[in-house]
């Protein structure tokens, strides 16, 4: 009996052992099958999900440096803004579209915009552009039948993106984001930006309810702000979102959502203003919800660029230029002329620093930061508002050139300070050109010395001087005073212009005749110069012929408060703008010659018969100046060049008004600037 019980106990033990073996075997098989499924069948998918669950590295954008005037006034600043990025998740079309619509609703509730580069419109259906070539290319790039109208294009994309919303307005909103995704692409590690400069309410909503919006990430981004509207717009330049071609040129330092300087100081000093971006690591789950984040590399704020521009002088210059153009156009002087544009430059005659540089019409650089509208851009293009006439516009200098002819004649002893030349009205050589005085009064000025000839702007006198010295000498002195060559100012698109010379004629396969020399001696012929060159010329003149270096940048201060050396700044500017330093050998001018020429310029503004006397006769400061009326086809551009105070010049002012009719009209701009600069109580209000 006892043996039977032992056998039964042994059988039970074996059964339990066998059951355990089978269970272990089954569990092992299940584990092996699951492991095979994880590693082989769905390995890529799970690895992708695992990667998504771990970390993603994103950019922490550095604040751009500020741009200041010479007194520390902040012209362009940077503040903290927020953009919204969208990452790819495992959601299908329906889930993605619903997610996008929910995001757009939050943005709309808080008055925030979202990216929308889709040219389709609804209610009614249409295209946002009338350019048929643009529409054709758009259809082709998106695989749409070229014969489709706007409505068919809409429903083609609606189907393509799996948008099920019956409300076409809602469908259009979703479509804008889906279109942006299709154009720029996105992944679980590379997002697409769908909104920028969001309000705090939107930021708060998305932050608090992050789990309700799949794949979103709030990114801190610098917001560039122009604090004074259009003030110094052509100097400051504008920023805009980087283009694909720009992205290809700058390499890996930038990404497609960054701002980059496009024009002006913003362009030239992009390297310094931009700063250095940092890095942020974020943790997300498979649904795109952020589970953690931290900074791995701190961004470095961009350097500040301090200009030589004085905001007060700049404001006065812009106001005076605009007011005078409108006055001329509205018949405020003795005649009416269709004046619409002009430029003015104010230069420190001792240092070559630019205190004001204005071009009219101007523009609002702030509009470019988040993308300017096509309508506004077309408006700016039509009236050439983006064109910086002060450094890019080239014009015949007309009679403002005559001081160079005078100096050339005096320094070569072709004339003396006391010699008088009798103006009969008609010069008897070459094509027998006439003096402007003869055209008006049918007689000449009579006998004039060099100072009187500048005062009365006698063409006959300068025809004779030009004839005596010849074009080669005149060209030499034109070059010395900085005409026909770039000044090297730290701004893009500076024109070199031209000076009249035999070489210029040869380049155009033309012979040089005496008549060209006579025209060149009064600032016509091939002479075409920029307003900035003219300011340099006047500064060299009042300095007794000593060369000056033109600059608009005072200093660059890094985020650690260290200052960039002038040598580094110059080297950087030369590289960016492709400028080569020119070594002009200093010449020594006779003091008596300079004095005679400047005396003539003083008489222009202070003596009856001076061409700008009517403007400056009541001036409380003594100004030296010269008017000029330069022919350009059927237009006459109005010039004024001047300096003050006469006995110890501090600033030179050059103004040009396109189609301004008479140089005396441009003189009013300079008078307003001189009055403001030297007398605080006469400042023109901004």
XYZ file of C-alpha atoms in Angstrom:
686
model
C 0.000 0.000 0.000
C 2.798 2.233 0.889
C 4.561 1.436 -2.412
C 1.400 2.267 -4.350
C 1.181 5.659 -2.691
C 4.818 6.384 -3.550
C 4.213 5.546 -7.255
C 1.176 7.772 -7.380
C 3.129 10.648 -5.825
C 5.949 10.164 -8.334
C 3.484 10.229 -11.272
C 1.976 13.473 -10.033
C 5.423 15.028 -9.780
C 6.294 14.007 -13.339
C 3.001 15.422 -14.611
C 3.608 18.760 -12.966
C 7.137 18.829 -14.346
C 5.938 18.049 -17.854
C 3.262 20.733 -17.637
C 5.896 23.223 -16.490
C 8.182 22.255 -19.375
C 5.341 22.713 -21.869
C 4.420 26.094 -20.351
C 8.005 27.306 -20.501
C 8.259 26.085 -24.076
C 5.044 27.890 -25.063
C 6.138 31.090 -23.330
C 9.517 30.882 -25.061
C 7.851 30.438 -28.438
C 5.613 33.435 -27.796
C 8.615 35.530 -26.782
C 10.580 34.417 -29.841
C 7.656 35.251 -32.120
C 7.232 38.657 -30.459
C 10.949 39.323 -30.680
C 10.885 38.403 -34.378
C 7.945 40.751 -34.848
C 9.707 43.562 -33.014
C 13.088 43.227 -34.697
C 12.315 41.944 -38.171
C 8.724 42.494 -39.262
C 8.051 45.889 -37.582
C 11.593 46.771 -36.620
C 11.846 49.969 -38.669
C 8.553 51.293 -37.403
C 9.331 50.596 -33.756
C 12.830 51.983 -34.082
C 11.350 55.143 -35.579
C 8.855 55.376 -32.732
C 11.540 54.713 -30.171
C 13.679 57.440 -31.721
C 10.731 59.798 -31.604
C 10.232 58.976 -27.964
C 13.803 59.813 -27.101
C 15.017 63.223 -28.164
C 14.974 65.824 -30.916
C 17.468 68.633 -31.168
C 16.044 72.009 -32.147
C 17.420 75.494 -32.597
C 17.329 78.209 -29.968
C 17.440 81.368 -32.069
C 19.809 84.111 -30.982
C 18.498 87.663 -30.700
C 19.803 89.908 -33.469
C 21.979 92.796 -32.446
C 20.535 96.301 -32.374
C 21.284 99.177 -34.725
C 21.792 102.545 -33.037
C 22.435 106.114 -34.108
C 25.556 108.019 -33.034
C 23.890 109.100 -29.779
C 22.791 105.611 -28.764
C 19.195 105.964 -29.943
C 17.869 102.521 -30.880
C 16.777 102.511 -34.501
C 16.287 98.739 -34.801
C 15.707 96.491 -31.801
C 15.010 92.836 -31.150
C 12.413 91.456 -28.747
C 11.248 87.953 -27.871
C 8.591 86.418 -30.069
C 7.059 82.987 -30.468
C 6.515 80.816 -33.503
C 4.704 77.516 -33.845
C 6.374 74.493 -35.403
C 4.603 71.325 -36.512
C 6.322 67.928 -36.543
C 5.184 64.823 -38.389
C 3.435 62.203 -36.252
C 1.833 58.800 -36.894
C -1.574 60.357 -37.588
C -3.430 59.742 -40.852
C -4.808 62.449 -43.174
C -8.061 62.840 -41.287
C -6.331 63.152 -37.922
C -3.725 65.549 -39.334
C -6.355 67.761 -40.960
C -8.436 67.904 -37.793
C -5.323 68.754 -35.801
C -4.452 71.571 -38.219
C -7.977 72.991 -38.065
C -7.907 72.988 -34.254
C -4.574 74.827 -34.313
C -5.890 77.409 -36.779
C -8.979 77.986 -34.651
C -6.833 78.849 -31.624
C -4.730 81.217 -33.698
C -7.832 82.855 -35.134
C -9.445 83.311 -31.737
C -6.403 85.305 -30.614
C -5.967 87.345 -33.773
C -2.852 85.486 -34.904
C -2.112 84.658 -38.524
C -0.726 81.453 -39.984
C 1.423 80.734 -42.997
C -0.555 80.945 -46.233
C 1.295 80.896 -49.545
C -1.506 79.249 -51.498
C -2.596 81.352 -54.479
C -6.114 79.868 -54.503
C -9.077 81.822 -53.172
C -12.642 80.774 -52.320
C -15.944 82.640 -52.108
C -15.598 83.319 -54.958
C -13.114 80.886 -56.419
C -10.140 82.567 -58.020
C -6.395 83.145 -57.975
C -4.644 85.772 -55.872
C -2.583 86.867 -58.875
C -3.489 87.925 -62.390
C -0.143 86.807 -63.780
C -0.991 83.891 -66.036
C 2.610 82.706 -66.251
C 2.789 82.495 -62.450
C -0.453 80.498 -62.382
C 0.778 78.181 -65.140
C 4.031 77.449 -63.325
C 2.155 76.899 -60.065
C -0.141 74.332 -61.668
C 2.773 72.538 -63.272
C 4.801 72.354 -60.067
C 1.809 70.875 -58.210
C 0.856 68.340 -60.877
C -2.396 70.124 -61.749
C -3.929 70.103 -65.226
C -3.094 73.445 -66.846
C -6.693 73.750 -68.112
C -8.182 73.639 -64.600
C -9.823 76.792 -63.320
C -9.463 77.882 -59.680
C -12.428 75.808 -58.506
C -11.129 72.602 -60.071
C -7.669 73.284 -58.666
C -9.209 73.664 -55.214
C -11.054 70.361 -55.312
C -8.017 68.630 -56.800
C -5.952 69.649 -53.775
C -8.817 68.936 -51.385
C -8.873 65.371 -52.625
C -5.083 65.111 -52.709
C -4.774 66.140 -49.059
C -7.718 64.003 -47.920
C -9.665 66.991 -46.616
C -13.227 65.890 -45.820
C -14.614 69.180 -44.498
C -17.652 70.288 -46.483
C -17.195 73.913 -45.463
C -14.897 75.225 -48.220
C -13.647 78.056 -45.997
C -12.438 75.584 -43.383
C -11.100 73.322 -46.091
C -9.149 76.264 -47.539
C -7.548 76.963 -44.141
C -6.414 73.367 -43.768
C -5.234 73.357 -47.362
C -2.919 76.334 -46.722
C -0.983 74.402 -44.076
C -0.986 71.156 -46.071
C 0.333 73.099 -49.060
C 3.127 74.560 -46.914
C 4.024 71.059 -45.758
C 4.101 69.779 -49.339
C 6.357 72.646 -50.417
C 8.815 72.553 -47.521
C 8.440 69.027 -46.199
C 8.547 67.972 -42.582
C 9.380 64.885 -40.536
C 9.453 63.715 -36.958
C 12.779 65.516 -36.542
C 12.411 68.467 -38.945
C 9.336 70.680 -38.458
C 7.492 73.134 -40.662
C 6.796 76.601 -39.256
C 3.098 77.383 -39.474
C 2.838 80.613 -37.436
C 5.159 83.290 -36.112
C 5.011 86.250 -33.764
C 2.145 84.637 -31.860
C 0.264 86.431 -29.121
C 0.726 85.433 -25.497
C -2.810 84.058 -25.401
C -2.044 81.558 -28.163
C 1.234 80.600 -26.522
C -0.562 80.006 -23.217
C -3.315 77.927 -24.839
C -0.890 75.696 -26.737
C 1.349 75.307 -23.680
C -1.439 74.368 -21.276
C -3.204 72.009 -23.691
C -0.189 70.592 -25.498
C -1.605 67.064 -25.482
C -4.629 68.240 -27.507
C -2.464 69.376 -30.421
C -0.291 66.677 -31.901
C 3.254 67.449 -33.010
C 3.390 71.132 -32.074
C 6.345 72.941 -30.547
C 6.480 76.566 -29.426
C 9.766 78.139 -30.459
C 11.206 81.346 -29.050
C 12.333 83.559 -31.926
C 13.701 87.094 -32.148
C 11.299 89.736 -33.450
C 12.995 92.559 -35.336
C 11.381 95.952 -34.796
C 12.052 99.217 -36.618
C 11.275 101.827 -33.995
C 10.826 104.870 -36.214
C 8.775 103.813 -39.215
C 10.460 104.897 -42.427
C 13.336 106.778 -40.760
C 16.673 105.959 -42.439
C 15.045 103.043 -44.252
C 17.601 103.015 -47.074
C 20.459 103.036 -44.585
C 19.112 100.394 -42.209
C 17.811 98.085 -44.931
C 15.312 95.326 -44.306
C 15.289 91.717 -43.112
C 13.201 88.915 -44.502
C 12.782 85.178 -44.382
C 15.701 83.446 -46.005
C 15.072 82.160 -49.534
C 16.106 78.787 -50.899
C 18.864 80.311 -53.017
C 20.198 82.246 -50.024
C 20.020 79.101 -47.927
C 22.166 77.263 -50.460
C 24.776 80.035 -50.352
C 25.136 80.380 -46.583
C 25.530 76.674 -45.830
C 24.474 74.873 -42.662
C 24.549 77.888 -40.352
C 20.976 78.898 -41.206
C 17.674 77.080 -41.507
C 14.699 77.846 -43.724
C 12.753 79.674 -40.996
C 15.390 82.270 -40.167
C 15.541 85.971 -40.945
C 18.461 87.314 -42.928
C 19.517 90.842 -43.815
C 18.569 91.673 -47.384
C 19.658 95.288 -47.899
C 21.460 98.162 -46.204
C 23.274 97.743 -42.897
C 21.197 94.629 -42.216
C 22.785 92.960 -45.247
C 26.373 94.177 -44.940
C 26.675 93.389 -41.220
C 24.524 90.254 -41.145
C 27.524 88.302 -39.828
C 27.693 90.478 -36.712
C 24.012 91.265 -36.192
C 22.831 87.661 -36.411
C 24.613 86.258 -33.373
C 25.032 82.515 -32.816
C 22.094 80.180 -32.348
C 21.954 77.724 -29.467
C 20.472 74.234 -29.197
C 17.509 72.789 -27.340
C 16.760 69.124 -26.762
C 13.111 68.108 -26.532
C 11.496 64.793 -25.631
C 8.319 63.763 -27.431
C 6.111 60.718 -27.342
C 4.964 58.901 -30.473
C 1.936 61.200 -30.768
C 4.131 64.256 -30.898
C 3.437 65.489 -27.384
C 6.367 67.114 -25.597
C 7.360 65.300 -22.425
C 10.480 67.282 -21.556
C 12.962 69.843 -22.849
C 16.248 71.517 -21.884
C 18.938 73.815 -23.333
C 22.141 72.080 -24.453
C 23.863 75.114 -25.994
C 23.137 78.703 -24.977
C 22.628 81.181 -27.849
C 24.890 84.224 -28.183
C 23.206 87.567 -28.850
C 24.278 89.399 -32.008
C 26.562 92.436 -31.963
C 25.205 95.989 -31.890
C 26.065 98.239 -34.828
C 26.391 101.920 -33.954
C 26.068 104.258 -36.923
C 27.423 107.744 -37.505
C 23.862 108.736 -38.434
C 22.274 111.304 -36.128
C 18.577 110.430 -35.890
C 17.604 114.068 -35.363
C 19.521 115.277 -38.414
C 18.235 112.320 -40.422
C 14.649 113.149 -39.504
C 15.056 116.795 -40.459
C 16.728 115.860 -43.751
C 13.917 113.492 -44.692
C 11.192 115.954 -43.732
C 12.874 118.829 -45.566
C 13.441 116.760 -48.707
C 9.849 115.529 -48.860
C 8.403 118.984 -48.149
C 10.522 120.644 -50.834
C 9.651 118.041 -53.460
C 5.962 118.577 -52.739
C 6.425 122.354 -52.830
C 8.050 122.207 -56.267
C 5.390 119.828 -57.598
C 2.602 122.053 -56.285
C 3.974 125.270 -57.783
C 5.284 126.742 -54.543
C 8.145 128.467 -56.350
C 8.156 130.559 -59.512
C 7.325 127.554 -61.666
C 5.802 124.103 -61.391
C 7.756 120.954 -62.176
C 6.812 117.289 -61.926
C 9.201 116.561 -59.045
C 8.685 113.191 -57.351
C 12.046 112.016 -56.059
C 15.343 113.150 -54.619
C 18.146 112.565 -52.151
C 20.135 114.401 -49.498
C 23.453 113.718 -47.765
C 24.825 115.411 -44.648
C 28.521 114.793 -43.959
C 30.891 115.820 -41.199
C 33.509 117.680 -43.250
C 36.304 116.967 -40.764
C 35.808 113.193 -40.368
C 33.861 112.016 -43.405
C 31.157 110.596 -41.112
C 27.640 110.552 -42.549
C 25.152 112.319 -40.279
C 22.171 111.826 -42.583
C 21.575 109.982 -45.826
C 18.057 110.121 -47.221
C 16.343 109.039 -50.396
C 12.778 109.848 -51.378
C 10.380 108.137 -51.780
C 11.192 105.877 -48.856
C 9.606 102.693 -47.503
C 8.681 100.822 -44.316
C 11.293 98.127 -43.615
C 9.050 96.607 -40.923
C 6.711 95.313 -43.627
C 9.382 92.935 -44.895
C 10.057 91.183 -41.589
C 7.079 88.831 -41.748
C 6.659 88.947 -45.525
C 5.469 91.987 -47.442
C 2.219 91.812 -49.398
C 2.425 91.581 -53.171
C 0.327 94.722 -53.492
C 2.644 96.787 -51.297
C 5.788 95.405 -52.917
C 4.442 96.269 -56.361
C 3.724 99.800 -55.128
C 7.299 100.179 -53.905
C 8.628 98.789 -57.166
C 6.508 101.107 -59.275
C 7.723 104.307 -57.593
C 11.269 102.972 -57.018
C 10.950 103.470 -53.274
C 13.541 100.766 -52.578
C 16.121 102.549 -54.740
C 18.713 104.421 -52.696
C 19.243 107.530 -54.808
C 21.830 108.945 -52.414
C 24.409 106.275 -53.251
C 23.027 104.496 -56.333
C 21.549 107.358 -58.349
C 23.932 109.011 -60.792
C 23.297 112.445 -62.222
C 25.173 115.085 -64.194
C 26.431 117.521 -61.532
C 25.815 120.587 -63.672
C 27.106 123.843 -62.265
C 27.934 122.326 -58.858
C 30.955 120.882 -60.675
C 32.397 124.322 -61.482
C 34.553 124.551 -58.354
C 36.604 121.611 -59.663
C 37.143 123.386 -62.980
C 38.158 126.505 -61.054
C 40.649 124.655 -58.815
C 42.136 122.835 -61.815
C 42.599 126.139 -63.629
C 44.113 127.880 -60.597
C 46.428 125.062 -59.558
C 47.846 124.711 -63.097
C 48.257 128.497 -63.358
C 45.944 128.536 -66.366
C 44.086 131.333 -64.589
C 44.810 133.444 -61.534
C 42.582 134.521 -58.671
C 42.472 138.075 -60.054
C 42.175 137.447 -63.794
C 38.874 138.466 -65.312
C 37.337 136.835 -68.345
C 34.777 138.802 -70.331
C 31.526 136.880 -70.784
C 29.867 138.015 -74.013
C 27.152 135.392 -73.731
C 28.241 133.216 -76.678
C 31.504 131.297 -76.458
C 33.209 131.645 -79.871
C 34.770 128.160 -80.182
C 33.622 124.610 -80.956
C 29.822 124.531 -81.271
C 29.619 128.061 -79.807
C 27.783 127.201 -76.590
C 25.991 129.986 -74.753
C 25.946 131.091 -71.151
C 22.652 130.585 -69.330
C 22.585 134.348 -68.738
C 22.516 134.997 -72.477
C 19.579 132.606 -72.865
C 17.619 134.626 -70.306
C 18.767 138.199 -71.019
C 20.385 138.125 -74.497
C 23.660 139.473 -73.140
C 26.688 138.248 -71.208
C 27.805 138.698 -67.598
C 30.706 140.945 -68.602
C 34.159 140.698 -66.998
C 34.278 138.317 -64.010
C 37.041 136.813 -61.863
C 36.874 133.261 -60.521
C 34.971 134.153 -57.323
C 32.421 136.214 -59.236
C 32.021 133.495 -61.836
C 31.113 130.975 -59.132
C 28.734 133.478 -57.544
C 26.912 134.111 -60.831
C 27.517 130.601 -62.222
C 28.891 131.986 -65.484
C 29.168 129.220 -68.084
C 31.335 131.329 -70.412
C 34.071 131.703 -67.781
C 34.290 127.963 -67.224
C 34.174 127.166 -70.947
C 37.346 129.256 -71.260
C 39.024 127.610 -68.277
C 38.153 124.155 -69.602
C 39.541 125.070 -73.008
C 42.813 126.214 -71.451
C 43.430 123.200 -69.198
C 42.084 120.441 -71.469
C 40.109 117.348 -70.611
C 43.024 115.306 -69.239
C 43.729 117.841 -66.493
C 40.029 118.238 -65.745
C 39.622 114.454 -65.453
C 42.596 114.257 -63.104
C 41.104 116.789 -60.692
C 37.636 115.234 -60.933
C 39.124 111.932 -59.817
C 41.061 113.575 -57.000
C 37.882 115.060 -55.565
C 36.284 111.607 -55.529
C 33.978 111.829 -58.523
C 33.486 108.838 -60.781
C 34.607 106.335 -58.142
C 33.018 104.666 -55.145
C 33.473 106.269 -51.753
C 33.647 102.898 -49.984
C 30.640 103.594 -47.760
C 29.517 100.514 -45.830
C 26.320 100.043 -47.865
C 25.507 97.810 -50.832
C 24.736 98.968 -54.380
C 26.916 102.060 -54.386
C 27.433 103.326 -57.947
C 30.803 104.512 -59.190
C 29.348 106.912 -61.750
C 31.523 108.420 -64.503
C 33.762 111.366 -65.123
C 34.245 112.927 -68.521
C 37.462 111.684 -70.132
C 38.931 110.620 -73.441
C 38.988 107.038 -72.171
C 35.236 107.146 -71.588
C 34.663 108.328 -75.144
C 36.986 105.648 -76.531
C 35.051 102.977 -74.645
C 31.970 104.101 -76.527
C 33.892 104.250 -79.831
C 33.600 108.018 -80.034
C 36.193 110.687 -80.732
C 36.836 113.446 -78.257
C 36.083 116.957 -79.429
C 36.601 120.375 -77.889
C 32.850 120.688 -77.493
C 32.898 117.755 -75.056
C 35.578 119.497 -72.993
C 33.464 122.630 -72.814
C 30.425 120.623 -71.708
C 32.503 118.718 -69.146
C 33.831 121.965 -67.655
C 30.288 122.915 -66.538
C 29.436 119.438 -65.244
C 27.798 117.906 -68.306
C 29.182 115.533 -71.009
C 29.955 112.108 -69.517
C 29.948 113.376 -65.939
C 27.528 111.370 -63.807
C 27.983 111.305 -60.055
C 26.163 110.264 -56.897
C 24.986 112.699 -54.194
C 27.359 110.945 -51.780
C 30.342 111.607 -54.061
C 29.330 115.251 -54.195
C 29.323 115.464 -50.381
C 32.816 113.999 -50.308
C 33.958 116.467 -52.979
C 32.687 119.459 -50.994
C 34.304 118.133 -47.797
C 37.669 117.717 -49.535
C 37.337 121.227 -50.944
C 36.655 122.930 -47.595
C 39.505 120.904 -46.060
C 41.924 122.580 -48.420
C 42.202 119.543 -50.665
C 42.954 116.960 -47.971
C 41.441 113.525 -48.603
C 38.841 112.057 -46.236
C 37.440 108.562 -45.704
C 33.674 108.287 -45.905
C 31.972 106.117 -43.292
C 28.513 105.474 -41.886
C 29.562 102.974 -39.184
C 30.909 104.298 -35.881
C 31.516 101.027 -34.056
C 30.436 97.419 -33.585
C 30.011 96.198 -30.007
C 29.914 92.459 -29.324
C 27.631 90.858 -26.737
C 30.592 90.598 -24.319
C 31.044 94.400 -24.654
C 34.274 94.067 -26.631
C 34.628 96.311 -29.683
C 35.406 95.137 -33.193
C 38.522 96.810 -34.544
C 38.302 99.277 -37.421
C 40.696 97.065 -39.401
C 38.350 94.088 -39.045
C 35.324 96.202 -40.005
C 37.072 97.503 -43.121
C 38.227 94.044 -44.142
C 34.722 92.654 -43.656
C 33.098 95.439 -45.680
C 35.614 95.041 -48.491
C 34.913 91.301 -48.653
C 31.136 91.657 -48.605
C 30.975 94.510 -51.105
C 33.976 93.591 -53.226
C 35.661 96.934 -52.596
C 39.334 97.535 -53.213
C 41.079 100.274 -51.266
C 42.313 103.123 -53.436
C 45.411 104.988 -52.472
C 45.019 108.569 -53.642
C 48.203 110.547 -53.245
C 47.617 113.749 -51.281
C 47.991 116.936 -53.276
C 48.862 120.339 -51.826
C 46.626 123.188 -52.935
C 47.494 126.857 -52.690
C 45.575 128.441 -49.830
C 44.797 131.503 -51.950
C 43.217 129.325 -54.625
C 40.984 127.534 -52.134
C 40.063 130.854 -50.540
C 39.023 132.378 -53.891
C 36.783 129.422 -54.715
C 35.161 129.321 -51.256
C 34.638 133.080 -51.362
C 32.652 132.602 -54.548
C 30.542 129.952 -52.795
C 29.857 132.339 -49.907
C 28.708 134.993 -52.350
C 26.237 132.506 -53.864
C 24.231 132.681 -50.616
C 25.084 136.119 -49.215
C 25.348 138.535 -52.147
C 22.586 139.847 -54.359
C 22.891 138.095 -57.703
C 24.063 134.882 -56.024
C 22.046 131.956 -57.362
C 20.886 130.911 -53.859
C 20.673 134.382 -52.323
C 16.860 134.358 -52.287
C 16.886 131.278 -50.038
C 19.683 132.260 -47.625
C 19.378 136.060 -47.483
C 17.822 135.955 -44.006
C 19.961 133.107 -42.692
C 21.551 133.636 -39.280
C 24.538 131.477 -40.163
C 26.979 132.112 -43.000
C 26.799 129.348 -45.591
C 28.953 128.583 -48.604
C 27.060 126.967 -51.456
C 26.525 126.359 -55.130
C 23.403 125.626 -57.138
C 23.215 123.472 -60.226
C 20.607 122.738 -62.873
C 21.603 119.602 -64.769
C 19.983 118.610 -68.029
C 18.870 114.982 -68.340
C 16.855 114.508 -71.519
C 13.729 116.596 -71.179
C 14.207 116.960 -67.427
C 16.264 119.373 -65.375
C 17.538 118.073 -62.053
C 18.032 120.584 -59.247
C 21.270 120.443 -57.218
C 22.522 122.314 -54.199
C 25.855 121.714 -52.474
C 26.880 123.692 -49.416
C 28.752 123.859 -46.117
C 28.587 125.740 -42.830
C 29.732 127.608 -40.863
C 31.742 129.351 -43.541
C 34.749 130.248 -41.357
C 35.097 126.792 -39.775
C 33.057 124.247 -41.765
C 31.493 121.432 -39.733
C 29.009 119.887 -42.122
C 28.476 119.619 -45.849
C 24.969 119.237 -47.250
C 24.149 117.989 -50.722
C 20.598 117.848 -52.053
C 19.252 116.795 -55.428
C 15.661 116.829 -56.611
C 14.898 114.938 -59.767
C 13.137 117.204 -62.261
C 13.379 119.983 -59.709
C 13.797 122.678 -62.389
C 16.257 125.020 -60.634
C 19.110 124.522 -58.179
C 17.841 127.304 -55.938
C 14.779 125.196 -55.183
C 16.990 122.388 -53.821
C 18.768 124.961 -51.635
C 15.719 125.130 -49.365
C 16.407 121.567 -48.212
C 19.925 122.516 -47.150
C 18.741 125.661 -45.368
C 16.277 123.653 -43.259
C 19.055 121.255 -42.297
C 21.564 124.003 -41.439
C 18.987 125.836 -39.332
C 18.093 122.669 -37.452
C 21.681 121.567 -36.936
C 22.951 124.856 -35.533
C 19.799 126.112 -33.807
C 17.829 123.706 -31.634
C 14.662 125.833 -31.611
C 14.233 125.460 -35.370
C 14.023 121.660 -35.449
C 11.382 120.362 -37.832
C 8.972 118.112 -35.965
C 8.955 114.383 -36.869
